[in-house]
Amino acid sequence: MLKGKTVLLGITGGIAAYKSASLASLLVKAGANVRALMTENAKNFINPITFEALTGHKCVSDTFDRNFEFQVEHVALAKEADAVIIAPATANVIAKLAHGIADDMLTTTVLACRCPKIIVPAMNTAMYENPVTQDNIEWLRHYGMEIVRPANGHLACGDTGAGKMPEPESLIEYVYKSSAFPKDMEGMKVLVTAGPTQEGIDPVRYITNHSSGKMGYSIARVCMLRGASVTLVTGKTALKPPMFVDVVPVVTAKDMYEAVVLRSGEMDIIIKAAAVADYRPRYAAEEKVKKSDGQMTIELERTDDILGYLGAHKKAGQFLCGFSMETENMIENSRIKLEKKHLDLIVANNLKVQGAGFETDTNVVTLIGTDIQEELPIMEKEKVAGCIIDRILKMKET
Ligand SMILES: Cc1cc2nc3c(=O)[nH]c(=O)nc-3n(C[C@H](O)[C@H](O)[C@H](O)COP(=O)(O)O)c2cc1C
């Protein structure tokens, strides 16, 4: 996801510096060209060789190092950078950055950078909560830097409280958000539904379907990474919710319907990727199930038609995208749904095609609009999500 991007990883003299090695490794695995910069004090916590081995580049810390190749190194690095992340950021370096002090390679380079900057404060709780540090952090925010909130927990100094550096797996999400994609959805509000719904039969059993939520979650994440403000209304799934997305958990089709109706009016784009259970037991819990001689009879009724509601209440300029899962006559049935529900786009998949549908990591879809029909090859769901969004943005333009 970071192919072709240069990420400057700043490491300062905090105990969490050992975790920065994992972050460097994750960034490299994500395709980034990683340039590590350390303060002199950081070298007391971790050896620069670790970063040199992981990134394949010299780890720089001396502004006046004579062993460079022609360019003024701090300016050259700053020009090359697509993102800067300082993890951990000591109270000392935060104070320096807040006041434009550039007395070493790291602070000088950051001052020369125009790209997004992510600061990850990590320190003892008293140092973090000290009004001086808080004021300095506020200044960094004021200057447009992204500040990662430290985690609460047991700190190396023995105290328990705020100040712990979050794990590298969540820190890399900040880098993705800052620079993985152009922000072509900035200012847009997107509602995505995902996952299955569950309709209780009795306190033990429920009706549901095989939806894993992967397609909807991928769409929500890609929209967020492209700058949209995203709300994800999701049934129960085994997936970790995407960061920086407003997640609304629901269980039944009725919950999902109500959550969507409440929020749909303010949205620019609505993508219904959830697989809502079509039917629910008709009566109150005790009456709806009849059991005799090993037989169970359940009287069913249809659940609320979420797409139907959205199509009927579409506001001017709002874009509505649905999904259709077919086993036969995919194009014909999807076109009927497109018209009947007043959709702008329908993403159709044939469940009989290998690599398509519910529980796989890939999907094979055809995008269908009134004037378009585009068959996409098999792709990972995050790539499919990108193609769906590209198509939506193109259609919204015209
Ligand atoms: C064992 C030890 C652990 C430290 N951990 C932290 C820390 O987590 N966060 C912090 O802000 N300072 C910490 N310090 C203090 C910094 O190392 C000190 O302020 C230093 O001047 C920071 O230098 P730098 O910001 O140039 O890297 C620690 C010091 C020691 C001796």
mmCIF file with all atom_site columns, C-alpha atoms in Angstrom, residues 73-201:
data_model
loop_
_atom_site.group_PDB
_atom_site.id
_atom_site.type_symbol
_atom_site.label_atom_id
_atom_site.label_alt_id
_atom_site.label_comp_id
_atom_site.label_asym_id
_atom_site.label_entity_id
_atom_site.label_seq_id
_atom_site.pdbx_PDB_ins_code
_atom_site.Cartn_x
_atom_site.Cartn_y
_atom_site.Cartn_z
_atom_site.occupancy
_atom_site.B_iso_or_equiv
_atom_site.pdbx_formal_charge
_atom_site.auth_seq_id
_atom_site.auth_comp_id
_atom_site.auth_asym_id
_atom_site.auth_atom_id
_atom_site.pdbx_PDB_model_num
ATOM 1   C CA . GLU A 1 73  ? 21.181  15.418  3.556  1.00 0.00 ? 73  GLU A CA 1
ATOM 2   C CA . HIS A 1 74  ? 18.425  16.896  5.764  1.00 0.00 ? 74  HIS A CA 1
ATOM 3   C CA . VAL A 1 75  ? 16.970  18.912  2.860  1.00 0.00 ? 75  VAL A CA 1
ATOM 4   C CA . ALA A 1 76  ? 17.267  15.997  0.429  1.00 0.00 ? 76  ALA A CA 1
ATOM 5   C CA . LEU A 1 77  ? 15.470  13.678  2.860  1.00 0.00 ? 77  LEU A CA 1
ATOM 6   C CA . ALA A 1 78  ? 12.773  16.253  3.569  1.00 0.00 ? 78  ALA A CA 1
ATOM 7   C CA . LYS A 1 79  ? 12.114  16.722  -0.172 1.00 0.00 ? 79  LYS A CA 1
ATOM 8   C CA . GLU A 1 80  ? 11.894  12.979  -0.742 1.00 0.00 ? 80  GLU A CA 1
ATOM 9   C CA . ALA A 1 81  ? 9.478   12.347  2.138  1.00 0.00 ? 81  ALA A CA 1
ATOM 10  C CA . ASP A 1 82  ? 5.798   11.524  1.629  1.00 0.00 ? 82  ASP A CA 1
ATOM 11  C CA . ALA A 1 83  ? 5.233   11.164  5.381  1.00 0.00 ? 83  ALA A CA 1
ATOM 12  C CA . VAL A 1 84  ? 7.109   11.580  8.635  1.00 0.00 ? 84  VAL A CA 1
ATOM 13  C CA . ILE A 1 85  ? 6.363   9.525   11.725 1.00 0.00 ? 85  ILE A CA 1
ATOM 14  C CA . ILE A 1 86  ? 8.240   10.113  14.977 1.00 0.00 ? 86  ILE A CA 1
ATOM 15  C CA . ALA A 1 87  ? 7.750   7.082   17.193 1.00 0.00 ? 87  ALA A CA 1
ATOM 16  C CA . PRO A 1 88  ? 8.447   7.317   20.026 1.00 0.00 ? 88  PRO A CA 1
ATOM 17  C CA . ALA A 1 89  ? 8.489   11.110  20.388 1.00 0.00 ? 89  ALA A CA 1
ATOM 18  C CA . THR A 1 90  ? 10.058  12.215  23.681 1.00 0.00 ? 90  THR A CA 1
ATOM 19  C CA . ALA A 1 91  ? 8.787   15.187  25.672 1.00 0.00 ? 91  ALA A CA 1
ATOM 20  C CA . ASN A 1 92  ? 12.074  16.844  24.710 1.00 0.00 ? 92  ASN A CA 1
ATOM 21  C CA . VAL A 1 93  ? 11.646  16.445  20.930 1.00 0.00 ? 93  VAL A CA 1
ATOM 22  C CA . ILE A 1 94  ? 7.971   17.471  21.135 1.00 0.00 ? 94  ILE A CA 1
ATOM 23  C CA . ALA A 1 95  ? 9.076   20.669  22.928 1.00 0.00 ? 95  ALA A CA 1
ATOM 24  C CA . LYS A 1 96  ? 11.711  21.344  20.275 1.00 0.00 ? 96  LYS A CA 1
ATOM 25  C CA . LEU A 1 97  ? 9.326   20.763  17.360 1.00 0.00 ? 97  LEU A CA 1
ATOM 26  C CA . ALA A 1 98  ? 6.709   22.995  18.977 1.00 0.00 ? 98  ALA A CA 1
ATOM 27  C CA . HIS A 1 99  ? 9.177   25.879  18.984 1.00 0.00 ? 99  HIS A CA 1
ATOM 28  C CA . GLY A 1 100 ? 11.049  25.357  15.749 1.00 0.00 ? 100 GLY A CA 1
ATOM 29  C CA . ILE A 1 101 ? 14.283  24.279  17.425 1.00 0.00 ? 101 ILE A CA 1
ATOM 30  C CA . ALA A 1 102 ? 16.457  22.441  14.936 1.00 0.00 ? 102 ALA A CA 1
ATOM 31  C CA . ASP A 1 103 ? 19.591  21.403  16.773 1.00 0.00 ? 103 ASP A CA 1
ATOM 32  C CA . ASP A 1 104 ? 20.031  17.873  15.433 1.00 0.00 ? 104 ASP A CA 1
ATOM 33  C CA . MET A 1 105 ? 19.419  15.902  12.236 1.00 0.00 ? 105 MET A CA 1
ATOM 34  C CA . LEU A 1 106 ? 15.893  14.759  13.181 1.00 0.00 ? 106 LEU A CA 1
ATOM 35  C CA . THR A 1 107 ? 14.482  18.120  14.254 1.00 0.00 ? 107 THR A CA 1
ATOM 36  C CA . THR A 1 108 ? 16.224  19.938  11.372 1.00 0.00 ? 108 THR A CA 1
ATOM 37  C CA . THR A 1 109 ? 14.826  17.509  8.790  1.00 0.00 ? 109 THR A CA 1
ATOM 38  C CA . VAL A 1 110 ? 11.286  17.646  10.210 1.00 0.00 ? 110 VAL A CA 1
ATOM 39  C CA . LEU A 1 111 ? 11.395  21.436  10.082 1.00 0.00 ? 111 LEU A CA 1
ATOM 40  C CA . ALA A 1 112 ? 12.326  21.208  6.390  1.00 0.00 ? 112 ALA A CA 1
ATOM 41  C CA . CYS A 1 113 ? 9.464   18.785  5.563  1.00 0.00 ? 113 CYS A CA 1
ATOM 42  C CA . ARG A 1 114 ? 6.240   19.877  3.868  1.00 0.00 ? 114 ARG A CA 1
ATOM 43  C CA . CYS A 1 115 ? 4.596   16.423  3.984  1.00 0.00 ? 115 CYS A CA 1
ATOM 44  C CA . PRO A 1 116 ? 2.171   15.102  6.648  1.00 0.00 ? 116 PRO A CA 1
ATOM 45  C CA . LYS A 1 117 ? 3.768   14.586  10.067 1.00 0.00 ? 117 LYS A CA 1
ATOM 46  C CA . ILE A 1 118 ? 2.651   12.043  12.651 1.00 0.00 ? 118 ILE A CA 1
ATOM 47  C CA . ILE A 1 119 ? 3.896   12.435  16.212 1.00 0.00 ? 119 ILE A CA 1
ATOM 48  C CA . VAL A 1 120 ? 3.640   9.551   18.678 1.00 0.00 ? 120 VAL A CA 1
ATOM 49  C CA . PRO A 1 121 ? 4.228   10.850  22.225 1.00 0.00 ? 121 PRO A CA 1
ATOM 50  C CA . ALA A 1 122 ? 5.474   8.166   24.614 1.00 0.00 ? 122 ALA A CA 1
ATOM 51  C CA . MET A 1 123 ? 6.643   8.918   28.119 1.00 0.00 ? 123 MET A CA 1
ATOM 52  C CA . ASN A 1 124 ? 5.975   8.680   31.847 1.00 0.00 ? 124 ASN A CA 1
ATOM 53  C CA . THR A 1 125 ? 2.408   9.730   32.749 1.00 0.00 ? 125 THR A CA 1
ATOM 54  C CA . ALA A 1 126 ? 3.488   12.751  34.801 1.00 0.00 ? 126 ALA A CA 1
ATOM 55  C CA . MET A 1 127 ? 5.678   13.980  31.928 1.00 0.00 ? 127 MET A CA 1
ATOM 56  C CA . TYR A 1 128 ? 2.794   13.478  29.479 1.00 0.00 ? 128 TYR A CA 1
ATOM 57  C CA . GLU A 1 129 ? 0.201   15.173  31.681 1.00 0.00 ? 129 GLU A CA 1
ATOM 58  C CA . ASN A 1 130 ? 2.491   18.070  32.558 1.00 0.00 ? 130 ASN A CA 1
ATOM 59  C CA . PRO A 1 131 ? 0.806   21.244  31.221 1.00 0.00 ? 131 PRO A CA 1
ATOM 60  C CA . VAL A 1 132 ? 4.054   22.203  29.476 1.00 0.00 ? 132 VAL A CA 1
ATOM 61  C CA . THR A 1 133 ? 3.998   18.976  27.426 1.00 0.00 ? 133 THR A CA 1
ATOM 62  C CA . GLN A 1 134 ? 0.258   19.310  26.806 1.00 0.00 ? 134 GLN A CA 1
ATOM 63  C CA . ASP A 1 135 ? 0.732   22.889  25.583 1.00 0.00 ? 135 ASP A CA 1
ATOM 64  C CA . ASN A 1 136 ? 3.561   21.773  23.294 1.00 0.00 ? 136 ASN A CA 1
ATOM 65  C CA . ILE A 1 137 ? 1.369   18.980  21.881 1.00 0.00 ? 137 ILE A CA 1
ATOM 66  C CA . GLU A 1 138 ? -1.374  21.537  21.274 1.00 0.00 ? 138 GLU A CA 1
ATOM 67  C CA . TRP A 1 139 ? 1.108   23.674  19.316 1.00 0.00 ? 139 TRP A CA 1
ATOM 68  C CA . LEU A 1 140 ? 2.012   20.690  17.143 1.00 0.00 ? 140 LEU A CA 1
ATOM 69  C CA . ARG A 1 141 ? -1.697  20.134  16.450 1.00 0.00 ? 141 ARG A CA 1
ATOM 70  C CA . HIS A 1 142 ? -2.035  23.814  15.639 1.00 0.00 ? 142 HIS A CA 1
ATOM 71  C CA . TYR A 1 143 ? 0.783   23.427  13.103 1.00 0.00 ? 143 TYR A CA 1
ATOM 72  C CA . GLY A 1 144 ? -1.180  20.641  11.400 1.00 0.00 ? 144 GLY A CA 1
ATOM 73  C CA . MET A 1 145 ? 0.662   17.622  12.787 1.00 0.00 ? 145 MET A CA 1
ATOM 74  C CA . GLU A 1 146 ? -1.291  14.473  13.614 1.00 0.00 ? 146 GLU A CA 1
ATOM 75  C CA . ILE A 1 147 ? -0.856  13.519  17.268 1.00 0.00 ? 147 ILE A CA 1
ATOM 76  C CA . VAL A 1 148 ? -1.387  9.875   18.169 1.00 0.00 ? 148 VAL A CA 1
ATOM 77  C CA . ARG A 1 149 ? -3.014  9.498   21.568 1.00 0.00 ? 149 ARG A CA 1
ATOM 78  C CA . PRO A 1 150 ? -0.812  7.348   23.831 1.00 0.00 ? 150 PRO A CA 1
ATOM 79  C CA . ALA A 1 151 ? -2.291  4.157   25.230 1.00 0.00 ? 151 ALA A CA 1
ATOM 80  C CA . ASN A 1 152 ? -3.009  3.623   28.922 1.00 0.00 ? 152 ASN A CA 1
ATOM 81  C CA . GLY A 1 153 ? -1.229  0.851   30.708 1.00 0.00 ? 153 GLY A CA 1
ATOM 82  C CA . HIS A 1 154 ? 1.700   -0.287  32.791 1.00 0.00 ? 154 HIS A CA 1
ATOM 83  C CA . LEU A 1 155 ? 4.732   1.831   31.851 1.00 0.00 ? 155 LEU A CA 1
ATOM 84  C CA . ALA A 1 156 ? 8.391   0.801   31.920 1.00 0.00 ? 156 ALA A CA 1
ATOM 85  C CA . CYS A 1 157 ? 9.001   3.213   34.840 1.00 0.00 ? 157 CYS A CA 1
ATOM 86  C CA . GLY A 1 158 ? 6.545   1.193   36.966 1.00 0.00 ? 158 GLY A CA 1
ATOM 87  C CA . ASP A 1 159 ? 3.690   3.731   36.835 1.00 0.00 ? 159 ASP A CA 1
ATOM 88  C CA . THR A 1 160 ? 0.299   2.954   35.379 1.00 0.00 ? 160 THR A CA 1
ATOM 89  C CA . GLY A 1 161 ? -1.437  5.571   33.217 1.00 0.00 ? 161 GLY A CA 1
ATOM 90  C CA . ALA A 1 162 ? -1.311  7.361   29.867 1.00 0.00 ? 162 ALA A CA 1
ATOM 91  C CA . GLY A 1 163 ? 1.986   7.495   28.000 1.00 0.00 ? 163 GLY A CA 1
ATOM 92  C CA . LYS A 1 164 ? 2.454   4.073   26.438 1.00 0.00 ? 164 LYS A CA 1
ATOM 93  C CA . MET A 1 165 ? 3.334   3.945   22.739 1.00 0.00 ? 165 MET A CA 1
ATOM 94  C CA . PRO A 1 166 ? 0.563   2.196   20.751 1.00 0.00 ? 166 PRO A CA 1
ATOM 95  C CA . GLU A 1 167 ? 1.532   -0.975  18.908 1.00 0.00 ? 167 GLU A CA 1
ATOM 96  C CA . PRO A 1 168 ? 3.234   -0.646  15.472 1.00 0.00 ? 168 PRO A CA 1
ATOM 97  C CA . GLU A 1 169 ? 0.238   -2.367  13.782 1.00 0.00 ? 169 GLU A CA 1
ATOM 98  C CA . SER A 1 170 ? -1.991  0.564   14.689 1.00 0.00 ? 170 SER A CA 1
ATOM 99  C CA . LEU A 1 171 ? 0.723   3.204   14.068 1.00 0.00 ? 171 LEU A CA 1
ATOM 100 C CA . ILE A 1 172 ? 1.136   2.090   10.462 1.00 0.00 ? 172 ILE A CA 1
ATOM 101 C CA . GLU A 1 173 ? -2.571  2.840   9.927  1.00 0.00 ? 173 GLU A CA 1
ATOM 102 C CA . TYR A 1 174 ? -1.774  6.521   10.571 1.00 0.00 ? 174 TYR A CA 1
ATOM 103 C CA . VAL A 1 175 ? 0.861   6.371   7.823  1.00 0.00 ? 175 VAL A CA 1
ATOM 104 C CA . TYR A 1 176 ? -1.609  4.713   5.437  1.00 0.00 ? 176 TYR A CA 1
ATOM 105 C CA . LYS A 1 177 ? -4.194  7.383   6.260  1.00 0.00 ? 177 LYS A CA 1
ATOM 106 C CA . SER A 1 178 ? -1.730  10.211  5.688  1.00 0.00 ? 178 SER A CA 1
ATOM 107 C CA . SER A 1 179 ? -0.240  9.106   2.410  1.00 0.00 ? 179 SER A CA 1
ATOM 108 C CA . ALA A 1 180 ? -1.344  5.765   0.923  1.00 0.00 ? 180 ALA A CA 1
ATOM 109 C CA . PHE A 1 181 ? -3.904  7.342   -1.460 1.00 0.00 ? 181 PHE A CA 1
ATOM 110 C CA . PRO A 1 182 ? -4.639  10.734  -3.021 1.00 0.00 ? 182 PRO A CA 1
ATOM 111 C CA . LYS A 1 183 ? -7.431  12.395  -1.036 1.00 0.00 ? 183 LYS A CA 1
ATOM 112 C CA . ASP A 1 184 ? -10.005 12.405  -3.822 1.00 0.00 ? 184 ASP A CA 1
ATOM 113 C CA . MET A 1 185 ? -12.905 11.832  -1.381 1.00 0.00 ? 185 MET A CA 1
ATOM 114 C CA . GLU A 1 186 ? -12.039 14.724  0.947  1.00 0.00 ? 186 GLU A CA 1
ATOM 115 C CA . GLY A 1 187 ? -15.204 16.359  2.294  1.00 0.00 ? 187 GLY A CA 1
ATOM 116 C CA . MET A 1 188 ? -17.476 13.477  1.270  1.00 0.00 ? 188 MET A CA 1
ATOM 117 C CA . LYS A 1 189 ? -19.693 11.673  3.772  1.00 0.00 ? 189 LYS A CA 1
ATOM 118 C CA . VAL A 1 190 ? -20.039 7.973   3.088  1.00 0.00 ? 190 VAL A CA 1
ATOM 119 C CA . LEU A 1 191 ? -22.302 5.406   4.731  1.00 0.00 ? 191 LEU A CA 1
ATOM 120 C CA . VAL A 1 192 ? -21.367 1.746   4.275  1.00 0.00 ? 192 VAL A CA 1
ATOM 121 C CA . THR A 1 193 ? -23.320 -1.227  5.586  1.00 0.00 ? 193 THR A CA 1
ATOM 122 C CA . ALA A 1 194 ? -21.549 -4.540  6.037  1.00 0.00 ? 194 ALA A CA 1
ATOM 123 C CA . GLY A 1 195 ? -21.771 -8.023  7.441  1.00 0.00 ? 195 GLY A CA 1
ATOM 124 C CA . PRO A 1 196 ? -24.740 -10.284 8.074  1.00 0.00 ? 196 PRO A CA 1
ATOM 125 C CA . THR A 1 197 ? -27.763 -9.573  10.256 1.00 0.00 ? 197 THR A CA 1
ATOM 126 C CA . GLN A 1 198 ? -29.153 -12.092 12.766 1.00 0.00 ? 198 GLN A CA 1
ATOM 127 C CA . GLU A 1 199 ? -32.833 -12.778 13.427 1.00 0.00 ? 199 GLU A CA 1
ATOM 128 C CA . GLY A 1 200 ? -33.459 -14.578 16.694 1.00 0.00 ? 200 GLY A CA 1
ATOM 129 C CA . ILE A 1 201 ? -35.692 -17.659 16.555 1.00 0.00 ? 201 ILE A CA 1
#
